[in-house]
Coordinates of C-alpha atoms in Angstrom, one line a residue:
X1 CA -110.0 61.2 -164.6
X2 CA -110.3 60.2 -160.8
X3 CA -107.2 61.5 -160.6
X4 CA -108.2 65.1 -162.1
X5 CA -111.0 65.5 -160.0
X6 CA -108.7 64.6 -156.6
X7 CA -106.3 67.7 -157.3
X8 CA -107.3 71.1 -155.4
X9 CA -107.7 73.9 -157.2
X10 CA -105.4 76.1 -154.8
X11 CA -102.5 74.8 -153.6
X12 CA -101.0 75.8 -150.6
X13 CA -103.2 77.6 -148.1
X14 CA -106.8 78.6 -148.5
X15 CA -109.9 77.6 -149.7
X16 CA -109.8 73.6 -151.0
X17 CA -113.8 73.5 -151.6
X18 CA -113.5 74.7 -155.4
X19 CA -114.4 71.7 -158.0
X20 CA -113.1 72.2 -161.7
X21 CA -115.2 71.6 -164.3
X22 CA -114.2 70.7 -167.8
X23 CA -114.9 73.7 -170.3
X24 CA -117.6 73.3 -172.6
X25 CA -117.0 73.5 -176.3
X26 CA -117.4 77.7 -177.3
X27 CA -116.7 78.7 -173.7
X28 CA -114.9 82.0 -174.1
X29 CA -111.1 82.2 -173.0
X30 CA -111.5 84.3 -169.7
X31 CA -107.7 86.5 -169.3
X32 CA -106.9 88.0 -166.2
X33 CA -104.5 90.6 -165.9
X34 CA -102.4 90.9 -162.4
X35 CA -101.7 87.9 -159.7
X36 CA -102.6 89.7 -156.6
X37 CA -105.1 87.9 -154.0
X38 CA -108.3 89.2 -156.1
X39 CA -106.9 87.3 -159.4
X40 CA -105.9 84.2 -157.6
X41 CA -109.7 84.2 -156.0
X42 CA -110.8 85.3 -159.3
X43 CA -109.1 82.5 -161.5
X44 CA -110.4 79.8 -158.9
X45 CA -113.8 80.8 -159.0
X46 CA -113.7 80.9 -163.0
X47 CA -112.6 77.7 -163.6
X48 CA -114.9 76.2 -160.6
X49 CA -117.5 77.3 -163.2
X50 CA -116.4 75.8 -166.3
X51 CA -114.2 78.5 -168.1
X52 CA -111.0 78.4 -169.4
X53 CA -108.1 81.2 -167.9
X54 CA -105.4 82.2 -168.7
X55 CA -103.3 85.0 -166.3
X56 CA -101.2 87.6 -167.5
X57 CA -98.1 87.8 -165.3
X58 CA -94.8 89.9 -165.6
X59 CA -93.2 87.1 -163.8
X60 CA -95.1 84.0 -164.8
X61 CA -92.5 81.6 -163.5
X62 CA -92.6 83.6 -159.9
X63 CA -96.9 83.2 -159.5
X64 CA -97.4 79.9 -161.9
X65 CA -97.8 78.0 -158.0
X66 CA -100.4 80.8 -156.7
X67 CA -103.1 79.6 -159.1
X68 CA -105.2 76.5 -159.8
X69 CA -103.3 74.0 -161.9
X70 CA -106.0 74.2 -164.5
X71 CA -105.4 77.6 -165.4
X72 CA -102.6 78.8 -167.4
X73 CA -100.3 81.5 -165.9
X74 CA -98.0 83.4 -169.0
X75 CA -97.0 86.5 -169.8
X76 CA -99.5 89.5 -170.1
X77 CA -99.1 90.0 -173.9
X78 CA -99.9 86.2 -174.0
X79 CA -103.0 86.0 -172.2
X80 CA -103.9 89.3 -173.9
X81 CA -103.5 87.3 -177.4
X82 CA -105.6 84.4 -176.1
X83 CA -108.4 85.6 -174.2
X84 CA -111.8 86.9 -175.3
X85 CA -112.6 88.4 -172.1
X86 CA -110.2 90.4 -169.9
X87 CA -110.4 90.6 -166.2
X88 CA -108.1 94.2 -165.7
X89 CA -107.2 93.3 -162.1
X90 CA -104.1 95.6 -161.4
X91 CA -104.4 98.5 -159.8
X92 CA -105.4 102.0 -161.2
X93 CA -102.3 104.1 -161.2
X94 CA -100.9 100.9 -163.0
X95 CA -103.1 100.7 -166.0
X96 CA -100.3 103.2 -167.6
X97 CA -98.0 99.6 -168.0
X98 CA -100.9 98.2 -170.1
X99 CA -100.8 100.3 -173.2
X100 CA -98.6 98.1 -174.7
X101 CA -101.0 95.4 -174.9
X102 CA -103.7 98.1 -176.5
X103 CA -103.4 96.2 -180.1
X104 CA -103.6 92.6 -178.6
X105 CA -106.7 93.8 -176.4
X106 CA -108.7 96.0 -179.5
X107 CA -112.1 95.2 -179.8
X108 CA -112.2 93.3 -176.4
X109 CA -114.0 93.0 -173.2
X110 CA -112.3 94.6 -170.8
X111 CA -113.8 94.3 -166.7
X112 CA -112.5 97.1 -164.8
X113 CA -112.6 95.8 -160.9
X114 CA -110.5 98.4 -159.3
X115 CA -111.4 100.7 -156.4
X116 CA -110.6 104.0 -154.9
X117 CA -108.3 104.8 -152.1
X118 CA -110.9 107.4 -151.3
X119 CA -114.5 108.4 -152.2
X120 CA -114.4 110.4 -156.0
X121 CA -116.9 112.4 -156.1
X122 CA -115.7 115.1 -159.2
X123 CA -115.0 111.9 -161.6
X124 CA -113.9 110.8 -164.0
X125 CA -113.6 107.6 -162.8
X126 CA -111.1 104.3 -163.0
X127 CA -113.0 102.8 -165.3
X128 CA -113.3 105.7 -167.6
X129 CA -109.9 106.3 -167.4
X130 CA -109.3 103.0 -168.7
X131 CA -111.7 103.3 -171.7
X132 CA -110.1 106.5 -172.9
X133 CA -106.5 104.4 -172.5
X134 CA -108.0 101.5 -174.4
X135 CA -110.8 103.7 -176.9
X136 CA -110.3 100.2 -179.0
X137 CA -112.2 98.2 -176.2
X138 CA -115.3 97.9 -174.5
X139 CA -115.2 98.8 -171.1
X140 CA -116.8 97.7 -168.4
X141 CA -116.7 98.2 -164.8
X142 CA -117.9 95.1 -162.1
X143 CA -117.2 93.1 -159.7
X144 CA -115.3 95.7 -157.5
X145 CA -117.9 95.2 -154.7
X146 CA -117.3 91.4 -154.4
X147 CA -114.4 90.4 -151.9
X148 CA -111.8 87.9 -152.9
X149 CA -113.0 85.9 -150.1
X150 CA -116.6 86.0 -151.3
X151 CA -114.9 84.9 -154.9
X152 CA -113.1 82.2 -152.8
X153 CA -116.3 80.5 -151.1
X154 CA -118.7 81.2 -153.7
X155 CA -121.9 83.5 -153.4
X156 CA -123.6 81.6 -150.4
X157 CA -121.2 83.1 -148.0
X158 CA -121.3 86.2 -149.0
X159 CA -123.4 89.0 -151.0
X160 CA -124.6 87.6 -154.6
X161 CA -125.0 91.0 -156.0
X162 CA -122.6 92.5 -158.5
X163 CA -122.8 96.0 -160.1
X164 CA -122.1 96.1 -163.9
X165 CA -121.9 99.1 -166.2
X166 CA -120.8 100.0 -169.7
X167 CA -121.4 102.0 -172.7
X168 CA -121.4 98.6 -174.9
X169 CA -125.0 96.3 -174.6
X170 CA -122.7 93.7 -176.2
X171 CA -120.1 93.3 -173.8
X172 CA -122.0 94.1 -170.9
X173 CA -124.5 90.9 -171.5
X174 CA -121.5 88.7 -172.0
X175 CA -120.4 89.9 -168.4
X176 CA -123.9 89.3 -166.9
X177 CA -124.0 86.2 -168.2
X178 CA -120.7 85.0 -167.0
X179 CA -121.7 86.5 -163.4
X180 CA -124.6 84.1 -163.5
X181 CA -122.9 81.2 -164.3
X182 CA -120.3 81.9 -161.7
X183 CA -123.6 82.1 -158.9
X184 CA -124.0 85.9 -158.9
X185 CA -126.8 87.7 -159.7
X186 CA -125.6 91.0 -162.0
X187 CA -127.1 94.3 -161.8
X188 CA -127.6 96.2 -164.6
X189 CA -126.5 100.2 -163.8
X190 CA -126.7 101.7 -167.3
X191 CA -124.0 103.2 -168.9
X192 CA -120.5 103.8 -167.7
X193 CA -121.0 107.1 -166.2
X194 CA -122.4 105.0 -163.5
X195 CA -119.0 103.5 -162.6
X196 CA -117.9 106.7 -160.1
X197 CA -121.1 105.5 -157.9
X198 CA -120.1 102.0 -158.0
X199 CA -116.5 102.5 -157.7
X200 CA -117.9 104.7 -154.1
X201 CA -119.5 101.8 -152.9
X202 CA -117.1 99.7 -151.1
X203 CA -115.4 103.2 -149.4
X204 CA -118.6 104.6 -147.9
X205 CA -118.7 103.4 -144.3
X206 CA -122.0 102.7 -142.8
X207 CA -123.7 105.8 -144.2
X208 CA -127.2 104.9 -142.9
X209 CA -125.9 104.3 -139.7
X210 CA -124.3 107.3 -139.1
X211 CA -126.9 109.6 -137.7
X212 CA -128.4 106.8 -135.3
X213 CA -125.1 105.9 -134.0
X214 CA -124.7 109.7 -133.2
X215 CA -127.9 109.9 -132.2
X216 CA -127.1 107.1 -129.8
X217 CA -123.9 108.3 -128.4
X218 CA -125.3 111.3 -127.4
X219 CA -128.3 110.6 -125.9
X220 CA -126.2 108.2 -123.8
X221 CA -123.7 111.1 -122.9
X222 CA -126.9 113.1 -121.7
X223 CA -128.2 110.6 -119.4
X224 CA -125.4 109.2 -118.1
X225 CA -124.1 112.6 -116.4
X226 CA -127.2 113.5 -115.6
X227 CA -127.7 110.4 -113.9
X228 CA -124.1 110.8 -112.8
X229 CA -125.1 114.4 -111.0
X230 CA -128.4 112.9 -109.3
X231 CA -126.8 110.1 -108.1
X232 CA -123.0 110.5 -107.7
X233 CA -122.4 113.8 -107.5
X234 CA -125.3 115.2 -105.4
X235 CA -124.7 112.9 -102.0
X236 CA -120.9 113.5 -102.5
X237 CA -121.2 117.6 -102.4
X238 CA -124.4 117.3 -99.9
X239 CA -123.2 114.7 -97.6
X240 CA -119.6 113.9 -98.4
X241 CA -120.6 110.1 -99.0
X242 CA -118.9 108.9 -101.9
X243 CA -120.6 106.3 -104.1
X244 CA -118.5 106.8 -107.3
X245 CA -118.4 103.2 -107.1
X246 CA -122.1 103.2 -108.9
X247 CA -120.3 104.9 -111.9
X248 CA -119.2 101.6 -113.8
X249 CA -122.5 99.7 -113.3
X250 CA -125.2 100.8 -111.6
X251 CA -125.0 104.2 -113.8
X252 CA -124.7 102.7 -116.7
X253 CA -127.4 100.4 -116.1
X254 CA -129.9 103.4 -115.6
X255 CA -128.2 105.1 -118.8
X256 CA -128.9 102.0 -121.1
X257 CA -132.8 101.4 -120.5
X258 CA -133.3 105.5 -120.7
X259 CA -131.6 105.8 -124.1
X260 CA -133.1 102.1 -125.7
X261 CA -136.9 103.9 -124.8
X262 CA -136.2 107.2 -126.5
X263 CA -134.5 105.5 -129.6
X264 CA -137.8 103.3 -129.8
X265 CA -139.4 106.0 -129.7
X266 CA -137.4 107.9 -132.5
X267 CA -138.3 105.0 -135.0
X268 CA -141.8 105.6 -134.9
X269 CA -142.1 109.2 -134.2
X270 CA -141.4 110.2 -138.1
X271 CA -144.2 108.1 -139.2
X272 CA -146.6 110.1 -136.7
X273 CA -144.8 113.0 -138.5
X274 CA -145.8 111.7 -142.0
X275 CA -149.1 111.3 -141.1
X276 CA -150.1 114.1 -139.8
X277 CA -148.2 116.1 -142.3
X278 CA -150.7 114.4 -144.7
X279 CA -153.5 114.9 -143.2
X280 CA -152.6 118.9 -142.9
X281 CA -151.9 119.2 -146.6
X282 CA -155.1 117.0 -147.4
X283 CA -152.9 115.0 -150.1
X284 CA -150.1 112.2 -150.3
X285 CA -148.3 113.8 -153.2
X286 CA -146.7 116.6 -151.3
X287 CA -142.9 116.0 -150.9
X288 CA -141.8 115.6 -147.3
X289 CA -138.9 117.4 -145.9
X290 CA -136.1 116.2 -146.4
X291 CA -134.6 116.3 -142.9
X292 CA -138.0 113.6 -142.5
X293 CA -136.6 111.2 -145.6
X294 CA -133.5 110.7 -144.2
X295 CA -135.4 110.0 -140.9
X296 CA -137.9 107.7 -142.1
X297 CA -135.2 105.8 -144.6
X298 CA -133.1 105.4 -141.1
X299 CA -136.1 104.0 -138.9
X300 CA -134.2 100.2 -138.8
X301 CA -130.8 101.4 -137.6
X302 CA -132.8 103.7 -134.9
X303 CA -134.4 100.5 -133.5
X304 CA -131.5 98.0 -133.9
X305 CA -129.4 100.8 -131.8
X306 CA -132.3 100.5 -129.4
X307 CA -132.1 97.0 -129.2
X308 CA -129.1 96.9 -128.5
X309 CA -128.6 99.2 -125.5
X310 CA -132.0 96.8 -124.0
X311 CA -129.9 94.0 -124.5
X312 CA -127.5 95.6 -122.7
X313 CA -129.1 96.8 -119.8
X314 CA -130.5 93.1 -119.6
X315 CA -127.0 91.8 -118.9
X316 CA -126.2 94.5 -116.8
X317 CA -128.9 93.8 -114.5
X318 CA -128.4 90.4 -114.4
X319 CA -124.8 91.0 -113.3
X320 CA -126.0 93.4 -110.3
X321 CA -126.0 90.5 -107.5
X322 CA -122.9 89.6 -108.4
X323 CA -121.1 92.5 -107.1
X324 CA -119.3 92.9 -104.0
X325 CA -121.4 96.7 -103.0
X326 CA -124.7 94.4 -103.4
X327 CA -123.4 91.6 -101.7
X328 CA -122.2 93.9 -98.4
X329 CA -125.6 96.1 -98.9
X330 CA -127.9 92.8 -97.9
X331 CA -125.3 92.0 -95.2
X332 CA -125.6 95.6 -93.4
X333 CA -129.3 95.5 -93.8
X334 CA -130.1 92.1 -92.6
X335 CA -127.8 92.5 -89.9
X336 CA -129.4 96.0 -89.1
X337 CA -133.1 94.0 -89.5
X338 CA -131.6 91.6 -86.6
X339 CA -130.4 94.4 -84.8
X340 CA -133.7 96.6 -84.6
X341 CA -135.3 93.1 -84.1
X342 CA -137.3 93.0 -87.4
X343 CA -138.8 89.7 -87.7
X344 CA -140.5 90.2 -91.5
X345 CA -139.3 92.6 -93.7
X346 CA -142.4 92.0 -96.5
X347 CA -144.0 94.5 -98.6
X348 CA -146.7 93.5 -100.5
X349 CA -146.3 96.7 -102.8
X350 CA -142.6 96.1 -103.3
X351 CA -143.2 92.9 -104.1
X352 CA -145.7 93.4 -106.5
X353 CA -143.7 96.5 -108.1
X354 CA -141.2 94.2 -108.8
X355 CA -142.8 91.4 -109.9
X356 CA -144.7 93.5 -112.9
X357 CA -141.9 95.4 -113.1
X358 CA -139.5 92.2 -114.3
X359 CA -142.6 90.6 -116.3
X360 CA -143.2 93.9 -118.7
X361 CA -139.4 94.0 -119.3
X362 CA -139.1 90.5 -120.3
X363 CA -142.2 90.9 -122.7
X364 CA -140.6 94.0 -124.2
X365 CA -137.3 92.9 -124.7
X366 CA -139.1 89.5 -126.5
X367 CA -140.6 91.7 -128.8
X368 CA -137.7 94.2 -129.5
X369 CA -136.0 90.7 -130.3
X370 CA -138.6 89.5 -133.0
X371 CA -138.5 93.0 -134.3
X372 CA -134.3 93.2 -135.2
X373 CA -134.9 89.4 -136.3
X374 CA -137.3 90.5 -139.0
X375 CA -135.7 93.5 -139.8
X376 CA -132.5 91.1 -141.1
X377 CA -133.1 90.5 -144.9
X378 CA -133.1 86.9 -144.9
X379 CA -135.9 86.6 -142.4
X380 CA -137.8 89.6 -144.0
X381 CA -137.7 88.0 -147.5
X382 CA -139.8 84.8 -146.3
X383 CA -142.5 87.0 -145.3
X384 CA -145.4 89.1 -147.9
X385 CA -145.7 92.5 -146.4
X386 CA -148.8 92.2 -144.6
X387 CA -146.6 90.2 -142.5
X388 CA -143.9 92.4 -142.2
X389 CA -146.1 95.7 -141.9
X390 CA -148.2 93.4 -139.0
X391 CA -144.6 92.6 -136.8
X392 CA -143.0 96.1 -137.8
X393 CA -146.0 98.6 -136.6
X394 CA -148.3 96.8 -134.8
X395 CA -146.2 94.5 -132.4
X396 CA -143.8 97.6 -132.8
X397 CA -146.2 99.8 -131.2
X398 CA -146.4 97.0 -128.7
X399 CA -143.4 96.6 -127.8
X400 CA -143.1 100.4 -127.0
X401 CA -145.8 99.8 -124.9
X402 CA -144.4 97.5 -123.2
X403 CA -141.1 99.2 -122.5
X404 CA -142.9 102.6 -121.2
X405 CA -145.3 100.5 -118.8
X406 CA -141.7 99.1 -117.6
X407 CA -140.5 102.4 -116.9
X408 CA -143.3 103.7 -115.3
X409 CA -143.4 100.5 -112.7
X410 CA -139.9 101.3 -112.1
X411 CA -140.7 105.0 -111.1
X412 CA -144.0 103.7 -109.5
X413 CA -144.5 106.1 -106.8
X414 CA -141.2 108.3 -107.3
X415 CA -142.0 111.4 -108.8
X416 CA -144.3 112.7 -105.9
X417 CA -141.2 111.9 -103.4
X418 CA -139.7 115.4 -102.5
X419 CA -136.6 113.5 -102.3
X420 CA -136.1 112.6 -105.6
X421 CA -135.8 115.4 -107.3
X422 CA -131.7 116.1 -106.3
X423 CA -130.2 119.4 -107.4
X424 CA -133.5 120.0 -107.9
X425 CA -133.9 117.9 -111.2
X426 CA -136.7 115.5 -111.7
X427 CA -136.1 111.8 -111.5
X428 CA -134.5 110.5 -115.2
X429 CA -137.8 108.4 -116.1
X430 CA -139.7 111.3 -116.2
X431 CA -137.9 112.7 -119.2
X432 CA -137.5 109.6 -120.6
X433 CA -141.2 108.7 -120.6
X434 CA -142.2 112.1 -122.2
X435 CA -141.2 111.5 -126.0
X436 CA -142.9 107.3 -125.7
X437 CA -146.4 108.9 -124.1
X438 CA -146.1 111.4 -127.3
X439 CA -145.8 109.1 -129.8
X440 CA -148.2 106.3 -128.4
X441 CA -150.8 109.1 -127.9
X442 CA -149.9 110.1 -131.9
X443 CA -151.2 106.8 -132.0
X444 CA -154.2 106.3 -130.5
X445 CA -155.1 110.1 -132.1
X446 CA -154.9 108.3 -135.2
X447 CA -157.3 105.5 -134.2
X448 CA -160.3 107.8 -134.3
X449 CA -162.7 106.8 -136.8
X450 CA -163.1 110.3 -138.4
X451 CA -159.0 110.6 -138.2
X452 CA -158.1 107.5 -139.4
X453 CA -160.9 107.1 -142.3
X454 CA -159.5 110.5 -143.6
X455 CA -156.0 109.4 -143.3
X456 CA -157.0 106.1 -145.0
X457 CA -158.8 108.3 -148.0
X458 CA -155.4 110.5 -148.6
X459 CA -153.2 107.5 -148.6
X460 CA -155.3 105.8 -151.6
X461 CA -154.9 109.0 -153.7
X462 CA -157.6 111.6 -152.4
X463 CA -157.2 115.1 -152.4
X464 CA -158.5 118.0 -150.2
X465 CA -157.8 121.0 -153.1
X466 CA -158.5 118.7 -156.3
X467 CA -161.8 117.2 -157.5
X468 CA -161.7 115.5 -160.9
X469 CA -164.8 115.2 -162.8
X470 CA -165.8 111.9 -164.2
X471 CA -168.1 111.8 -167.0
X472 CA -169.4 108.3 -168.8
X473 CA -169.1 107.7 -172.5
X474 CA -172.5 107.3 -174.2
X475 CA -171.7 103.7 -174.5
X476 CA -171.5 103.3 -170.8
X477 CA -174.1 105.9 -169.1
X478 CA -177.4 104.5 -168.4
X479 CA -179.3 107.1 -167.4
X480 CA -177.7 110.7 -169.5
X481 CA -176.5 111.9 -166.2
X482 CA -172.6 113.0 -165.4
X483 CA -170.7 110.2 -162.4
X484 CA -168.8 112.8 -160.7
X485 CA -166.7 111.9 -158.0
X486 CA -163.5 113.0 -155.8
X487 CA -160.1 111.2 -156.2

């Protein structure tokens, strides 16, 4: 027994941290058709969890070493004969070669995991091609969304979820239940006209991050030349110095802070939106526009984008010193201090400035830190929603706070300085502090009692058009009089 315990399931390269188990008595056979790296993943995993396999080959001798010693590797009309639950693990415009097995696999489960090259969006589906090959079996589509690695290292390394669908109850439970014993937790999506959806899964790339990214990119484009005209451009065509030296660094550095501020912004401007929106219609069961879902549903990508770029311009700044143009800038003006015989350079205001200037940042980037923590599922699971509501909107709104007090002790005194305004165009934090000051004064219009009382009203179901009349059974009223109330 020692001795069966001591051999790895996987020979060769790969995972070694799979432990057979012996089958139980009525443990179903479990077939798997196709010994590509899915199936080898697949048949490791399965008999990790107690199952018998068997795996269909059209050259067993060729693929008998890829697999764990405890399953059986044989032809495919063999482990078609044997098993009572088939794994269909070949690729789609393959399934053709399979109809030969169609009277060893009658009135079997088969598990459809193939995916799309690209996203099908007319149907029908892989999996409903296969069912109309095999109208003799019950079909049904899975495990397509797990990776062979995942299948490999089990379901703590990776995502525990697994979509199921079919048109048979019967076969579908026997699935789930073998998804649970391998450590996955199956999700029931009906019938199999659901399997075009889940067959698009795995080929749609980052669809909610799509708009923020852009979003992103082009407010960063914006900023960036227009920090690049201010600052670059307008001494080179005024006074022929030439500074294109700041475009690497010291641009960017003013880009990344401008564009993290308006994206903070962005995540909480659609929820001013909402609410005001609901306090024009008077009601909470008016649709919003849609152009507003799709904002709302994308308010975590807008702030991790945002935390980001802070993160960002927090390494960028702390790299300034360390160039050569900053080291050679102190040397010319202390050795211009010591020329013009300046004995102390101090300036209390400066100093100050600075001081607050650094503090705020630190506090806002502290808090745009918590915030992308708990927006991660594992962190937001161990909290209720109180919780998460408390760190999300409150210390949220703080931590916009925060970040606009830091931009306006940056521009501290700028924006009365004739000199600042280059080409004639303001300074950049003026136009990025416009869209922050809008939202936080959304906010603090929606602290006023008479605001936020009717706000609070709406959202628990009352009506401005609609008054429904309540009137007590004679059981219940005390006094013959009608209770009449708004909802």
């Amino acid at each position: 027994m020692s001795d069966d315990m001591s051999r790895p399931l996987i020979r060769g390269g790969g995972s070694r941290h799979l432990e057979a188990s012996m089958s139980e008595p009525g443990t179903p056979v479990i077939g798997i058709l196709g010994t590509g790296d899915f199936s080898r993943s697949l048949a490791g995993r399965l008999v990790a969890s107690g199952y018998q396999v068997v795996v269909g080959s059209r050259t067993p001798k060729r693929s008998v070493a890829l697999f764990p010693e405890e399953a059986e590797v044989t032809s495919q009309m063999e482990a078609a004969n044997q098993a009572d639950l088939v794994f269909v693990a070949v690729f789609p415009e393959h399934h053709s070669t399979l109809v030969e097995l169609k009277p060893a696999l009658a009135g079997k489960t088969l598990v459809d995991v193939s995916n799309s090259l690209q996203i099908n969006r007319d149907g029908p589906s892989n999996a409903e091609k296969l069912s109309n090959l095999f109208p003799e079996s019950y079909v049904v589509k899975g495990f397509n969304t797990i990776s062979a690695w995942t299948l490999q290292t089990g379901p703590r390394d990776g995502s525990r979820q697994v979509f199921l669908c079919s048109d048979s109850h019967k076969a579908k439970s026997s699935v789930m239940q073998l998804c649970r014993r391998m450590g996955f937790v199956p999700v029931d999506m009906g019938l199999l006209s659901s399997s075009l959806e889940i067959e698009n899964l795995p080929l749609y790339l980052f669809p909610s991050w799509r708009i923020p990214i852009l979003c992103t990119l082009s407010l960063f484009i914006f900023f960036y030349l227009y920090n690049f005209t201010r600052d670059v451009l307008q001494p080179y065509i005024t006074a022929g110095q030439s500074v294109f030296y700041k475009m690497p660094i010291e641009t960017v550095n003013v880009t990344l802070p401008s564009v993290a501020l308006v994206m903070l912004a962005l995540v909480y401007l659609p929820g001013l939106c909402a609410a005001f929106l609901q306090l024009w219609w008077g009601t909470k069961y008016s649709r919003f526009p849609d152009w507003l879902d799709r904002w709302l549903t994308r308010r975590k990508q807008f702030g991790l984008c945002s935390f980001l770029c802070a993160v960002l311009h927090a390494i960028y700044s702390l790299s300034l010193p360390m160039r050569k143009s900053a080291r050679y800038k102190l040397i010319n003006v202390a050795l211009k201090q010591v020329k013009e015989g300046v004995e102390d350079s101090w300036v209390d205001e400066e100093v100050w400035r600075m001081e607050l200037y650094l503090s705020v940042g630190i506090m806002a980037l502290g808090l745009l830190s918590l915030l992308a923590v708990t927006s991660l599922p594992s962190v937001a699971n161990t909290v209720n929603w109180r919780e998460f509501t408390f760190i999300q909107s409150t210390l949220g709104y703080c931590a916009l706070s925060m970040a606009t007090l830091h931009t306006l002790l940056f521009g501290w005194n700028r924006a009365f300085v004739p000199a600042q305004y280059r080409f004639h165009l303001p300074p950049t934090f003026m136009l990025v502090l416009i869209l922050p000051l809008v939202v936080l004064l959304g906010r603090l219009a929606l602290f006023v009692p008479c605001v936020s009382r009717r706000l609070r009203q709406i959202r628990r179901g009352w009506e401005k058009s609609q008054h429904v009349r309540f009137t007590r059974t004679d059981g219940d009223c005390h006094n013959g009089l009608e209770d009449v109330s708004n909802v």
